[in-house]
Coordinates of C-alpha atoms in Angstrom, one line a residue:
M1 CA 0.0 -0.1 -0.1
A2 CA 2.9 2.5 0.8
R3 CA 4.0 1.8 -2.7
R4 CA 0.7 2.8 -4.3
S5 CA 0.4 5.8 -2.2
A6 CA 3.9 6.9 -3.3
N7 CA 3.2 6.2 -6.8
L8 CA 0.0 8.1 -6.6
L9 CA 1.7 11.1 -5.0
A10 CA 4.5 10.9 -7.8
A11 CA 1.7 11.0 -10.4
A12 CA 0.2 14.0 -8.8
L13 CA 3.6 15.7 -8.6
A14 CA 4.1 14.7 -12.4
A15 CA 0.7 16.2 -13.3
V16 CA 1.7 19.5 -11.5
A17 CA 5.0 19.3 -13.5
A18 CA 3.1 18.9 -16.7
V19 CA 0.7 21.7 -16.0
A20 CA 3.7 24.1 -15.1
V21 CA 5.6 23.0 -18.5
L22 CA 2.4 23.3 -20.5
S23 CA 1.5 26.7 -19.2
A24 CA 5.1 27.8 -19.9
A25 CA 5.1 26.3 -23.2
S26 CA 1.7 28.2 -24.0
A27 CA 3.7 31.4 -23.8
A28 CA 5.6 30.4 -26.9
F29 CA 2.6 29.5 -28.9
L30 CA -0.4 31.5 -27.9
P31 CA -0.8 35.3 -28.5
A32 CA -0.7 37.6 -25.4
S33 CA -4.4 38.0 -25.4
L34 CA -5.1 34.2 -24.8
R35 CA -2.2 33.4 -22.2
T36 CA -3.4 32.8 -18.8
G37 CA -0.1 33.4 -17.2
A38 CA 2.0 31.6 -14.5
M39 CA -0.8 31.8 -12.0
T40 CA -2.5 28.7 -13.6
A41 CA 0.4 26.5 -12.8
T42 CA 0.9 28.1 -9.3
G43 CA -2.8 27.5 -8.7
A44 CA -2.7 23.9 -9.9
A45 CA 0.4 23.2 -7.7
A46 CA -1.4 24.6 -4.6
A47 CA -4.6 22.7 -5.4
V48 CA -2.7 19.3 -5.9
G49 CA -0.5 20.0 -3.0
S50 CA -3.7 20.5 -0.7
I51 CA -5.5 17.4 -2.0
A52 CA -2.4 15.1 -1.8
P53 CA -3.6 13.7 1.5
A54 CA -6.9 12.9 -0.2
F55 CA -5.1 10.8 -2.8
A56 CA -3.3 8.9 -0.2
E57 CA -6.6 8.1 1.6
E58 CA -8.1 7.0 -1.6
A59 CA -5.1 4.8 -2.4
A60 CA -5.3 3.2 1.0
K61 CA -9.0 2.6 0.6
A62 CA -8.7 0.9 -2.8
E63 CA -8.5 -2.9 -2.5
E64 CA -8.1 -3.7 -6.1
G65 CA -6.2 -1.4 -8.4
G66 CA -5.5 2.2 -7.8
L67 CA -7.0 5.8 -8.2
L68 CA -6.0 5.9 -11.8
N69 CA -6.0 2.2 -12.4
F70 CA -9.1 1.3 -14.6
G71 CA -7.8 -2.1 -15.3
K72 CA -7.4 -4.1 -18.7
V73 CA -9.8 -4.3 -21.4
E74 CA -9.1 -7.8 -22.9
L75 CA -9.4 -7.8 -26.7
G76 CA -8.9 -11.5 -27.3
G77 CA -6.1 -13.5 -28.7
G78 CA -3.7 -12.3 -25.7
F79 CA -4.1 -8.6 -26.5
A80 CA -5.5 -6.1 -24.0
I81 CA -5.6 -2.3 -23.5
N82 CA -4.0 -1.2 -20.3
L83 CA -5.9 1.6 -18.6
D84 CA -3.5 1.9 -15.6
I85 CA -2.4 5.5 -16.3
P86 CA 0.8 5.5 -13.9
E87 CA 2.0 2.1 -15.3
T88 CA 1.5 3.1 -19.0
G89 CA 3.7 6.3 -18.7
I90 CA 1.2 8.6 -20.4
I91 CA 2.1 11.3 -17.9
N92 CA 5.9 11.0 -18.6
I93 CA 5.2 11.1 -22.4
A94 CA 3.1 14.4 -21.8
V95 CA 5.9 16.0 -19.9
L96 CA 8.4 15.0 -22.4
I97 CA 6.4 16.3 -25.4
A98 CA 5.6 19.6 -23.5
G99 CA 9.4 20.0 -22.6
L100 CA 10.5 19.4 -26.2
L101 CA 8.0 21.9 -27.4
Y102 CA 9.1 24.5 -24.9
L103 CA 12.8 24.0 -25.7
L104 CA 12.4 23.7 -29.5
S105 CA 9.9 26.4 -30.1
P106 CA 12.5 29.3 -30.5
I107 CA 14.5 27.1 -33.0
L108 CA 11.3 26.1 -34.8
S109 CA 9.8 29.6 -35.0
E110 CA 13.0 31.1 -36.4
S111 CA 13.2 28.2 -39.0
M112 CA 9.5 28.7 -40.0
A113 CA 10.0 32.4 -40.3
S114 CA 12.9 32.0 -42.6
R115 CA 11.0 29.3 -44.7
E116 CA 8.1 31.7 -44.8
K117 CA 10.3 34.4 -46.4
E118 CA 11.9 32.0 -48.8
I119 CA 8.5 30.9 -50.0
Q120 CA 7.2 34.4 -50.4
S121 CA 10.3 35.4 -52.4
D122 CA 9.7 32.3 -54.4
I123 CA 6.1 33.3 -55.1
D124 CA 7.1 36.9 -55.9
D125 CA 9.5 35.5 -58.5
A126 CA 6.9 33.3 -60.1
I127 CA 4.4 36.2 -60.4
A128 CA 7.2 38.3 -62.0
K129 CA 8.0 35.6 -64.4
Y130 CA 4.3 35.2 -65.2
N131 CA 3.9 38.8 -66.0
E132 CA 7.0 38.8 -68.1
A133 CA 5.7 35.6 -70.0
T134 CA 2.4 37.3 -70.6
A135 CA 4.0 40.4 -72.0
R136 CA 6.3 38.2 -74.3
L137 CA 3.1 36.2 -75.4
A138 CA 1.3 39.5 -76.3
E139 CA 4.2 40.7 -78.3
A140 CA 4.6 37.2 -80.2
E141 CA 0.8 37.4 -80.9
K142 CA 1.2 40.9 -82.4
N143 CA 4.1 39.7 -84.6
K144 CA 2.1 36.8 -85.7
A145 CA -0.7 39.1 -86.8
Q146 CA 1.6 41.3 -88.7
A147 CA 3.2 38.2 -90.2
D148 CA -0.2 36.9 -91.4
Q149 CA -1.1 40.4 -92.8
V150 CA 2.0 40.3 -94.8
V151 CA 1.5 36.8 -96.1
A152 CA -2.1 37.7 -97.0
E153 CA -0.8 40.8 -99.0
I154 CA 1.8 38.6 -100.7
M155 CA -0.8 35.9 -101.5
G156 CA -3.2 38.8 -102.8
S157 CA -0.5 40.0 -105.2
I158 CA 0.4 36.6 -106.6
T159 CA -3.3 35.9 -107.6

């Protein structure tokens, strides 16, 4: 039982860390008008800290499984879906992804900005080439019309 309550407390602390990392990562991706600020992470940490004893009591009461253990769903053929959240490591993956986004967001935003400028310059070049080609086509059509007129005059003088 002590191990379960320790695992439960570790899961609660991991959840607080995930909330803190996600709120810090939101500063990199959300505009200033949508940011909730650091108070969300602080409030979540205070809330989880105040209910940690309740988690311990719930873990002590649970005879089968834990607070976040919803068992396994058998699919047949020896396959099952594991719904034990602390065992599957979903919290660890969430913290890892949030940390990577937080750490890599400056690099990614600079890379995307330079790529956007490159694409915009390519589009501008394509538009300029299109306009040049359209002008050359109009000139060629004008020259063809003049050539057709000269051919018609020559054919008219022969007959």
